Coordinates of C-alpha atoms in Angstrom, one line a residue:
M1 CA 0.0 0.0 0.0
H2 CA 2.8 2.4 0.8
D3 CA 4.5 1.6 -2.5
R4 CA 1.3 2.3 -4.3
R5 CA 1.1 5.7 -2.6
I6 CA 4.7 6.5 -3.6
A7 CA 4.0 5.5 -7.2
A8 CA 0.9 7.7 -7.4
K9 CA 3.0 10.7 -6.4
R10 CA 5.5 10.3 -9.2
P11 CA 5.2 12.8 -12.0
P12 CA 3.9 11.5 -15.3
R13 CA 6.4 10.2 -17.8
P14 CA 7.4 12.8 -20.5
S15 CA 5.5 12.2 -23.7
L16 CA 6.7 13.3 -27.1
R17 CA 3.1 13.1 -28.5
R18 CA 1.8 15.2 -25.6
R19 CA 4.5 17.7 -25.9
L20 CA 4.0 18.2 -29.7
L21 CA 0.2 18.4 -29.3
T22 CA 0.7 21.0 -26.5
F23 CA 3.0 23.1 -28.7
L24 CA 0.7 22.9 -31.7
L25 CA -2.9 23.0 -30.1
V26 CA -2.4 25.7 -27.5
P27 CA -1.2 28.2 -30.1
V28 CA -4.0 27.2 -32.5
L29 CA -6.5 27.9 -29.7
G30 CA -4.7 31.2 -29.1
V31 CA -5.1 32.0 -32.8
L32 CA -8.8 31.3 -32.6
L33 CA -9.2 33.8 -29.8
L34 CA -7.1 36.3 -31.6
D35 CA -9.1 35.7 -34.8
A36 CA -12.3 36.3 -32.9
V37 CA -11.0 39.7 -31.5
I38 CA -9.7 40.7 -35.0
G39 CA -12.9 39.5 -36.5
Y40 CA -15.0 41.7 -34.1
F41 CA -12.9 44.8 -34.9
V42 CA -13.1 44.2 -38.7
A43 CA -16.9 43.8 -38.4
L44 CA -17.1 46.9 -36.3
A45 CA -15.1 48.8 -38.9
Y46 CA -17.4 47.6 -41.6
S47 CA -20.4 48.5 -39.5
N48 CA -18.9 52.0 -38.9
R49 CA -18.4 52.5 -42.6
V50 CA -22.0 51.5 -43.4
H51 CA -23.4 53.8 -40.7
D52 CA -21.1 56.6 -41.7
T53 CA -22.6 56.3 -45.1
D54 CA -26.1 56.5 -43.7
L55 CA -25.1 59.6 -41.6
S56 CA -23.6 61.3 -44.7
D57 CA -26.9 60.5 -46.6
Q58 CA -28.9 62.0 -43.7
A59 CA -26.8 65.1 -43.6
L60 CA -27.2 65.6 -47.4
T61 CA -31.0 64.8 -47.1
L62 CA -31.3 67.4 -44.4
S63 CA -29.4 70.0 -46.4
E64 CA -31.7 69.4 -49.4
L65 CA -34.8 69.8 -47.1
I66 CA -33.4 73.0 -45.8
S67 CA -32.6 74.3 -49.3
N68 CA -36.1 73.4 -50.7
D69 CA -38.1 74.6 -47.6
A70 CA -38.3 78.1 -46.3
M71 CA -36.6 78.2 -43.0
S72 CA -39.2 79.1 -40.5
G73 CA -37.3 77.6 -37.5
E74 CA -39.1 74.1 -37.7
L75 CA -39.1 71.2 -40.1
T76 CA -42.2 69.6 -41.4
E77 CA -43.5 66.6 -39.4
Q78 CA -42.5 64.2 -42.3
A79 CA -38.9 65.6 -42.4
R80 CA -38.7 65.4 -38.6
F81 CA -39.8 61.7 -38.6
L82 CA -37.3 60.8 -41.3
L83 CA -34.5 62.3 -39.3
E84 CA -35.3 61.1 -35.8
Y85 CA -36.6 57.6 -36.7
D86 CA -34.2 54.9 -35.5
P87 CA -35.6 51.4 -34.5
D88 CA -32.6 50.7 -32.3
G89 CA -31.8 54.0 -30.7
R90 CA -32.1 57.7 -31.5
D91 CA -30.8 60.1 -34.1
Y92 CA -29.9 63.7 -33.4
Y93 CA -29.6 66.8 -35.7
A94 CA -29.0 70.5 -35.5
V95 CA -28.8 73.4 -37.9
V96 CA -26.8 76.3 -36.8
S97 CA -26.7 79.7 -38.7
E98 CA -23.4 81.6 -38.6
H99 CA -25.4 84.9 -38.0
H100 CA -28.4 83.7 -36.0
G101 CA -27.1 80.8 -34.0
R102 CA -29.1 77.6 -33.6
M103 CA -32.2 77.4 -35.8
I104 CA -33.5 73.9 -35.7
G105 CA -32.7 70.6 -34.1
N106 CA -33.6 68.2 -31.3
A107 CA -30.3 68.2 -29.4
K108 CA -27.5 70.7 -28.6
L109 CA -24.6 69.0 -30.3
E110 CA -21.0 70.0 -29.8
G111 CA -19.2 71.1 -32.8
P112 CA -16.1 69.4 -34.2
G113 CA -12.6 70.4 -33.1
F114 CA -11.7 71.4 -36.7
P115 CA -12.9 74.0 -39.1
V116 CA -15.7 72.8 -41.4
P117 CA -15.1 73.8 -45.1
L118 CA -17.9 75.1 -47.2
E119 CA -18.6 72.1 -49.3
V120 CA -21.2 69.4 -50.0
T121 CA -19.3 66.5 -48.6
P122 CA -19.9 65.9 -44.8
R123 CA -17.1 65.3 -42.4
F124 CA -17.2 62.9 -39.5
Y125 CA -16.2 63.2 -35.9
D126 CA -16.9 61.6 -32.5
T127 CA -18.7 63.6 -29.8
M128 CA -20.6 63.3 -26.5
L129 CA -24.1 64.2 -25.5
G130 CA -24.1 64.0 -21.7
H131 CA -22.7 60.5 -21.0
R132 CA -23.6 59.0 -24.4
A133 CA -21.1 58.6 -27.1
L134 CA -22.1 59.7 -30.6
R135 CA -20.9 59.6 -34.1
A136 CA -21.6 62.8 -36.0
A137 CA -21.5 64.0 -39.6
V138 CA -21.1 67.7 -40.2
M139 CA -21.2 69.9 -43.3
R140 CA -21.5 73.8 -44.2
I141 CA -23.8 75.1 -46.9
P142 CA -24.8 78.7 -47.9
N143 CA -27.9 80.1 -46.5
R144 CA -30.2 80.7 -49.5
N145 CA -32.5 82.9 -47.4
E146 CA -29.7 85.3 -46.3
A147 CA -26.8 86.4 -48.3
G148 CA -23.5 86.0 -46.6
D149 CA -24.8 83.6 -44.0
T150 CA -23.8 79.9 -43.8
L151 CA -25.6 77.0 -42.1
T152 CA -23.7 74.2 -40.3
I153 CA -25.7 71.1 -40.5
T154 CA -24.9 68.3 -37.9
V155 CA -26.5 64.8 -37.9
A156 CA -25.4 62.3 -35.1
E157 CA -26.4 58.9 -33.8
N158 CA -25.4 56.7 -30.9
L159 CA -23.0 53.7 -31.3
R160 CA -25.4 51.0 -30.0
D161 CA -26.5 49.9 -33.4
R162 CA -23.0 49.9 -34.8
H163 CA -21.8 47.5 -32.1
L164 CA -25.0 45.4 -32.5
R165 CA -24.2 44.9 -36.2
A166 CA -20.6 44.1 -35.4
R167 CA -21.6 41.3 -33.0
E168 CA -24.2 39.9 -35.5
I169 CA -21.4 39.7 -38.1
L170 CA -19.1 38.1 -35.7
F171 CA -21.6 35.5 -34.6
L172 CA -22.4 34.7 -38.2
T173 CA -18.6 34.1 -39.0
L174 CA -17.5 32.6 -35.7
P175 CA -19.2 29.1 -36.2
M176 CA -17.5 28.7 -39.6
Q177 CA -14.2 29.8 -38.1
A178 CA -14.6 27.5 -35.1
L179 CA -15.4 24.6 -37.6
L180 CA -12.2 25.4 -39.5
I181 CA -10.1 25.6 -36.4
G182 CA -11.7 22.3 -35.1
A183 CA -10.7 20.7 -38.4
V184 CA -7.1 22.1 -38.0
L185 CA -7.0 20.6 -34.5
L186 CA -8.2 17.2 -35.6
L187 CA -5.7 17.2 -38.6
T188 CA -2.9 18.3 -36.1
W189 CA -3.8 15.4 -33.8
F190 CA -3.9 12.9 -36.7
G191 CA -0.7 14.3 -38.2
V192 CA 1.3 14.0 -34.9
S193 CA 0.0 10.5 -34.2
H194 CA 0.6 9.4 -37.8
G195 CA 4.0 11.1 -37.9
L196 CA 5.3 9.4 -34.8
R197 CA 4.7 6.0 -36.5
V198 CA 7.8 6.6 -38.5
L199 CA 9.7 5.6 -35.3
E200 CA 8.0 2.2 -35.2
P201 CA 10.4 0.4 -37.5
L202 CA 13.4 1.7 -35.7
T203 CA 11.7 0.6 -32.3
A204 CA 11.0 -2.8 -33.6
R205 CA 14.5 -3.2 -35.1
L206 CA 16.1 -2.3 -31.7
G207 CA 13.7 -4.5 -29.8
R208 CA 14.9 -7.5 -31.8
R209 CA 18.4 -7.0 -30.6
E210 CA 19.8 -9.0 -27.7
H211 CA 23.5 -8.5 -27.2
D212 CA 24.3 -6.7 -30.4
L213 CA 26.1 -3.5 -29.8
G214 CA 26.7 -2.7 -33.5
P215 CA 25.8 0.7 -35.0
I216 CA 22.1 1.5 -35.4
G217 CA 22.6 2.7 -38.9
E218 CA 20.7 5.5 -40.6
E219 CA 18.5 3.7 -43.3
D220 CA 15.1 4.1 -41.5
V221 CA 16.1 6.9 -39.0
P222 CA 14.3 10.2 -39.4
V223 CA 16.5 13.3 -39.9
E224 CA 15.2 14.7 -36.5
I225 CA 16.3 11.6 -34.7
L226 CA 19.7 11.2 -36.3
P227 CA 21.5 13.2 -33.5
L228 CA 20.1 10.9 -30.9
T229 CA 20.9 7.6 -32.8
R230 CA 24.4 8.9 -33.6
T231 CA 24.9 9.6 -29.9
I232 CA 23.7 6.1 -29.1
D233 CA 26.0 4.7 -31.7
D234 CA 28.9 6.5 -29.9
L235 CA 27.8 5.0 -26.7
F236 CA 27.7 1.5 -28.2
A237 CA 31.2 2.1 -29.6
R238 CA 32.5 3.1 -26.1
M239 CA 30.7 0.0 -24.6
R240 CA 32.2 -2.3 -27.2
N241 CA 35.6 -0.8 -26.5
M242 CA 35.2 -1.3 -22.7
L243 CA 33.9 -4.8 -23.2
G244 CA 36.8 -5.5 -25.5
L245 CA 39.3 -4.2 -22.9
Q246 CA 37.6 -6.4 -20.2
E247 CA 37.7 -9.4 -22.4
R248 CA 41.3 -8.9 -23.3
F249 CA 42.2 -8.2 -19.6
I250 CA 40.5 -11.4 -18.5
A251 CA 42.2 -13.4 -21.2
D252 CA 45.7 -11.8 -20.6
A253 CA 45.3 -12.4 -16.9
A254 CA 44.3 -16.0 -17.3
H255 CA 47.2 -16.5 -19.5
Q256 CA 49.9 -14.7 -17.7
L257 CA 48.8 -15.7 -14.1
R258 CA 48.3 -19.4 -14.9
T259 CA 52.1 -20.2 -14.8
P260 CA 53.0 -18.4 -11.6
L261 CA 49.8 -19.7 -9.8
A262 CA 50.6 -23.3 -10.9
G263 CA 54.2 -22.8 -9.7
I264 CA 53.0 -21.5 -6.3
Q265 CA 50.7 -24.5 -6.0
L266 CA 53.6 -26.9 -6.9
H267 CA 55.9 -25.4 -4.3
V268 CA 53.3 -25.3 -1.7
E269 CA 52.9 -28.9 -2.1
R270 CA 56.6 -29.4 -2.0
Y271 CA 56.8 -27.5 1.2
A272 CA 54.0 -29.7 2.8
A273 CA 55.4 -32.9 1.5
T274 CA 58.9 -32.5 3.1
T275 CA 60.4 -32.0 6.5
D276 CA 63.8 -30.9 5.2
E277 CA 64.2 -27.4 6.3
A278 CA 66.5 -26.6 3.3
Q279 CA 63.9 -27.8 0.8
R280 CA 61.2 -26.0 2.7
A281 CA 63.2 -22.7 2.6
Q282 CA 63.8 -23.2 -1.2
A283 CA 60.1 -23.8 -1.8
L284 CA 59.2 -20.7 0.2
D285 CA 61.7 -18.7 -1.8
H286 CA 60.1 -19.9 -5.0
V287 CA 56.6 -19.1 -3.7
H288 CA 57.8 -15.6 -2.8
R289 CA 59.3 -15.0 -6.2
L290 CA 56.2 -16.4 -8.1
A291 CA 53.8 -14.3 -5.9
A292 CA 55.9 -11.2 -6.6
R293 CA 55.8 -12.0 -10.3
A294 CA 52.0 -12.6 -10.2
A295 CA 51.5 -9.4 -8.3
R296 CA 53.6 -7.4 -10.8
T297 CA 51.9 -9.0 -13.7
S298 CA 48.5 -8.1 -12.3
A299 CA 49.5 -4.5 -11.6
Q300 CA 50.9 -4.1 -15.2
L301 CA 47.8 -5.6 -16.8
L302 CA 45.7 -3.1 -14.9
A303 CA 48.0 -0.3 -15.8
L304 CA 47.9 -1.3 -19.5
T305 CA 44.0 -1.5 -19.4
R306 CA 43.9 1.8 -17.6
T307 CA 45.9 3.5 -20.3
Q308 CA 43.5 2.2 -23.0
S309 CA 40.4 3.4 -21.2
P310 CA 38.1 5.6 -23.5
D311 CA 37.2 7.7 -20.5
L312 CA 40.7 9.3 -20.5
P313 CA 41.1 12.6 -22.3
D314 CA 42.8 12.6 -25.7
H315 CA 45.9 14.6 -26.6
D316 CA 44.0 17.8 -27.4
G317 CA 42.1 17.6 -24.1
M318 CA 45.3 17.4 -21.9
A319 CA 46.8 20.1 -20.0
V320 CA 50.3 21.7 -20.6
I321 CA 53.0 20.2 -18.3
D322 CA 56.6 21.1 -17.8
L323 CA 58.9 18.1 -18.3
S324 CA 61.8 19.9 -16.8
Q325 CA 60.1 19.6 -13.4
I326 CA 58.2 16.2 -13.8
V327 CA 61.2 14.1 -15.0
P328 CA 63.7 15.1 -12.4
E329 CA 61.2 14.5 -9.6
A330 CA 60.4 11.0 -11.1
V331 CA 64.1 10.1 -11.3
S332 CA 64.8 11.2 -7.8
M333 CA 62.1 8.8 -6.5
R334 CA 64.1 6.0 -7.9
V335 CA 67.5 6.8 -6.5
H336 CA 67.2 4.6 -3.4
Q337 CA 66.4 1.6 -5.6
A338 CA 69.3 2.4 -7.8
L339 CA 71.6 2.5 -4.9
A340 CA 70.3 -0.8 -3.7
L341 CA 70.8 -2.4 -7.1
N342 CA 74.3 -0.8 -7.6
V343 CA 73.0 1.0 -10.7
D344 CA 74.4 4.5 -11.6
L345 CA 71.1 6.5 -12.2
G346 CA 71.4 10.0 -13.6
Y347 CA 69.5 12.8 -15.3
E348 CA 70.4 15.2 -18.1
G349 CA 68.0 18.1 -19.0
L350 CA 67.7 21.6 -20.1
D351 CA 68.0 24.7 -17.8
R352 CA 64.7 26.1 -19.0
P353 CA 61.1 25.0 -18.9
V354 CA 60.1 22.2 -21.5
F355 CA 56.4 22.3 -22.1
V356 CA 54.4 19.6 -23.7
R357 CA 50.7 18.7 -23.7
G358 CA 50.1 15.6 -21.6
D359 CA 49.1 14.0 -18.3
A360 CA 51.6 14.3 -15.5
L361 CA 50.7 10.9 -13.9
Q362 CA 50.9 9.0 -17.1
V363 CA 54.4 10.6 -17.9
Q364 CA 55.3 9.5 -14.4
E365 CA 54.2 5.9 -15.3
V366 CA 56.2 6.0 -18.6
I367 CA 59.3 6.9 -16.7
D368 CA 58.8 4.3 -14.0
N369 CA 58.4 1.5 -16.7
L370 CA 61.3 2.6 -18.7
V371 CA 63.5 2.8 -15.6
D372 CA 62.3 -0.5 -14.4
N373 CA 63.0 -2.0 -17.7
A374 CA 66.6 -0.6 -17.7
F375 CA 67.3 -1.7 -14.1
H376 CA 66.0 -5.2 -15.0
Y377 CA 67.9 -5.8 -18.2
A378 CA 71.0 -3.7 -17.7
G379 CA 71.8 -5.3 -14.4
R380 CA 74.1 -4.5 -11.5
G381 CA 77.1 -2.3 -12.0
H382 CA 75.7 -0.5 -15.1
S383 CA 74.4 3.0 -15.6
V384 CA 71.0 4.4 -16.6
T385 CA 70.5 7.9 -17.8
V386 CA 67.2 9.7 -18.2
S387 CA 67.3 12.8 -20.4
V388 CA 65.1 15.5 -21.8
E389 CA 66.1 17.1 -25.1
D390 CA 64.6 19.7 -27.4
A391 CA 64.7 18.4 -31.1
V392 CA 62.8 21.6 -32.5
A393 CA 59.8 19.7 -33.9
D394 CA 59.8 17.2 -31.0
I395 CA 60.5 17.1 -27.3
V396 CA 62.5 13.9 -26.6
L397 CA 62.3 12.0 -23.3
A398 CA 64.9 9.3 -23.4
V399 CA 66.0 6.5 -21.1
E400 CA 69.4 4.9 -22.1
D401 CA 71.5 2.2 -20.4
D402 CA 74.9 0.7 -21.1
G403 CA 73.8 -2.9 -20.5
P404 CA 74.0 -5.7 -23.0
G405 CA 71.2 -4.2 -25.2
V406 CA 68.8 -5.8 -27.5
P407 CA 69.8 -7.4 -30.9
D408 CA 68.8 -5.3 -33.9
A409 CA 66.6 -8.1 -35.1
F410 CA 64.3 -7.7 -32.1
L411 CA 64.2 -4.0 -31.8
A412 CA 61.1 -3.7 -34.0
Q413 CA 59.2 -6.1 -31.7
L414 CA 59.8 -4.3 -28.5
G415 CA 56.5 -2.8 -27.3
E416 CA 54.4 -5.7 -28.3
R417 CA 52.4 -7.2 -25.5
F418 CA 54.1 -10.1 -23.6
F419 CA 57.2 -10.0 -25.9
R420 CA 60.4 -10.8 -24.2
V421 CA 63.8 -10.9 -25.8
P422 CA 64.8 -14.6 -26.3
G423 CA 67.5 -15.7 -23.9
G424 CA 66.7 -12.9 -21.4
D425 CA 65.4 -13.0 -17.9
E426 CA 62.1 -15.0 -17.6
D427 CA 60.9 -12.9 -14.7
G428 CA 59.9 -10.1 -16.9
T429 CA 56.2 -9.7 -17.9
G430 CA 56.6 -8.3 -21.3
L431 CA 54.1 -5.5 -20.5
G432 CA 56.2 -2.6 -19.4
L433 CA 57.1 -1.3 -22.9
A434 CA 53.6 -2.1 -24.1
I435 CA 52.3 0.3 -21.4
V436 CA 54.8 2.9 -22.6
E437 CA 53.6 2.4 -26.2
S438 CA 50.0 2.8 -25.1
I439 CA 50.5 6.0 -23.1
A440 CA 52.7 7.5 -25.9
E441 CA 49.9 6.8 -28.4
R442 CA 47.4 8.7 -26.3
H443 CA 49.9 11.6 -26.1
A444 CA 50.2 11.7 -29.9
A445 CA 53.9 10.8 -29.3
R446 CA 56.2 8.3 -31.0
V447 CA 58.3 5.6 -29.4
E448 CA 61.7 4.7 -31.0
F449 CA 63.9 1.8 -29.8
T450 CA 67.6 2.2 -30.8
R451 CA 71.0 1.1 -29.7
G452 CA 72.6 3.5 -27.3
E453 CA 76.2 5.0 -27.6
A454 CA 77.5 2.5 -25.1
G455 CA 75.8 -0.5 -26.8
G456 CA 72.7 -0.6 -24.5
L457 CA 69.1 0.0 -25.2
R458 CA 67.9 3.6 -25.8
V459 CA 64.2 4.3 -25.7
E460 CA 62.9 7.7 -26.9
I461 CA 59.5 9.2 -26.5
R462 CA 59.0 12.0 -28.9
F463 CA 56.3 14.4 -27.8
P464 CA 55.0 17.0 -30.3
A465 CA 56.4 20.3 -29.5
L466 CA 53.9 23.1 -28.7
L467 CA 53.5 25.7 -31.4
S468 CA 53.0 28.5 -28.8
L469 CA 54.0 28.5 -25.1
P470 CA 51.3 29.0 -22.4
A471 CA 50.8 32.5 -21.1
A472 CA 52.6 33.3 -17.8

């Protein structure tokens, strides 16, 4: 019951169909409302034009009546009925003489705020009669009964009938517009639902996959979904890479650890089967050496897998580091081991900063592996030199020893996984130089194996030189 309440409080899952319909239908409804408002004002403008025409005709009719009848101060009953009759409201009129003032009319209408020219075309303006808004037409004509006098004729009406006609027009057109909008909404709903079906073949194809991490492909993928499928393809590629690294690590570990583990088991059985202290000591010594070899092999396998991880930044994403600081520090940390092995360990560098783009920890691992390799194969009483050189286009990190070296026939194979020079010490794992190769590749650097000046092995890591130095 508690789980049901928690599930009920969860927000609804996002829906692409709901989102599309919301973005389409809501604006369409807004357009319907806007269309109704615009339609009302268009209808009102049309109604105003019609009523203005009627007002103009009334003003002209009144001017003709005044011109044909003698102005006695009143209009005939027939003329008054024609001017004042309005089934929906009331019409107002006034005739004002320039010399004699107001002569006839049924309301005191305010004049326009502009001069009225002497012509037969009425002018329109808005005015007020008390609290009632009116629309008026005004014109000036000569007074035929008195020379030099002019008559200002004003005819006005309230706005009630205008708004009533506008609403009638709106109510006549609104159902048709609503029908059209409804049809648009239905077509939008159908279009979105039908358009989303284009994803069904892709969904079905992905649903048939089980353990396939191959690319999705683009043959049935809509253009709008391509960025998503390409991102998924990139994710699949990284997963394939990671799974490949895991499978390779498991296979390598099984292959490399099988011999030392079998040896450990054999010598443990020897230890248990004898009471001779000398044989027991020999067995424990073998167990110790094989356990150390297994531990070193495991550590180097993990280091090699770590250097091949796709989560690490590539060369362009690495920071700028100074080899003139990193390399001496790394060499100084191995001095105590060199003294214990009676190896002359030295460093030769430049007296200025040497910048490359890289990862300081991985460069440290490169130096450690190269120094370990030199210690192991050069042997006691020899010398190992770590140097940093500026070769203009490259920055060279080199480790050279004066040991027996490697025959020229095998130089090209150095750096291969698990490769050991024939006739050498079997305690090596064959992974140290492979780790160096992998780290160098991530740093866009080259690894070169050559014979040193004293006949030993010289390993060079050639980093690309920076085109511009970092700002201080």
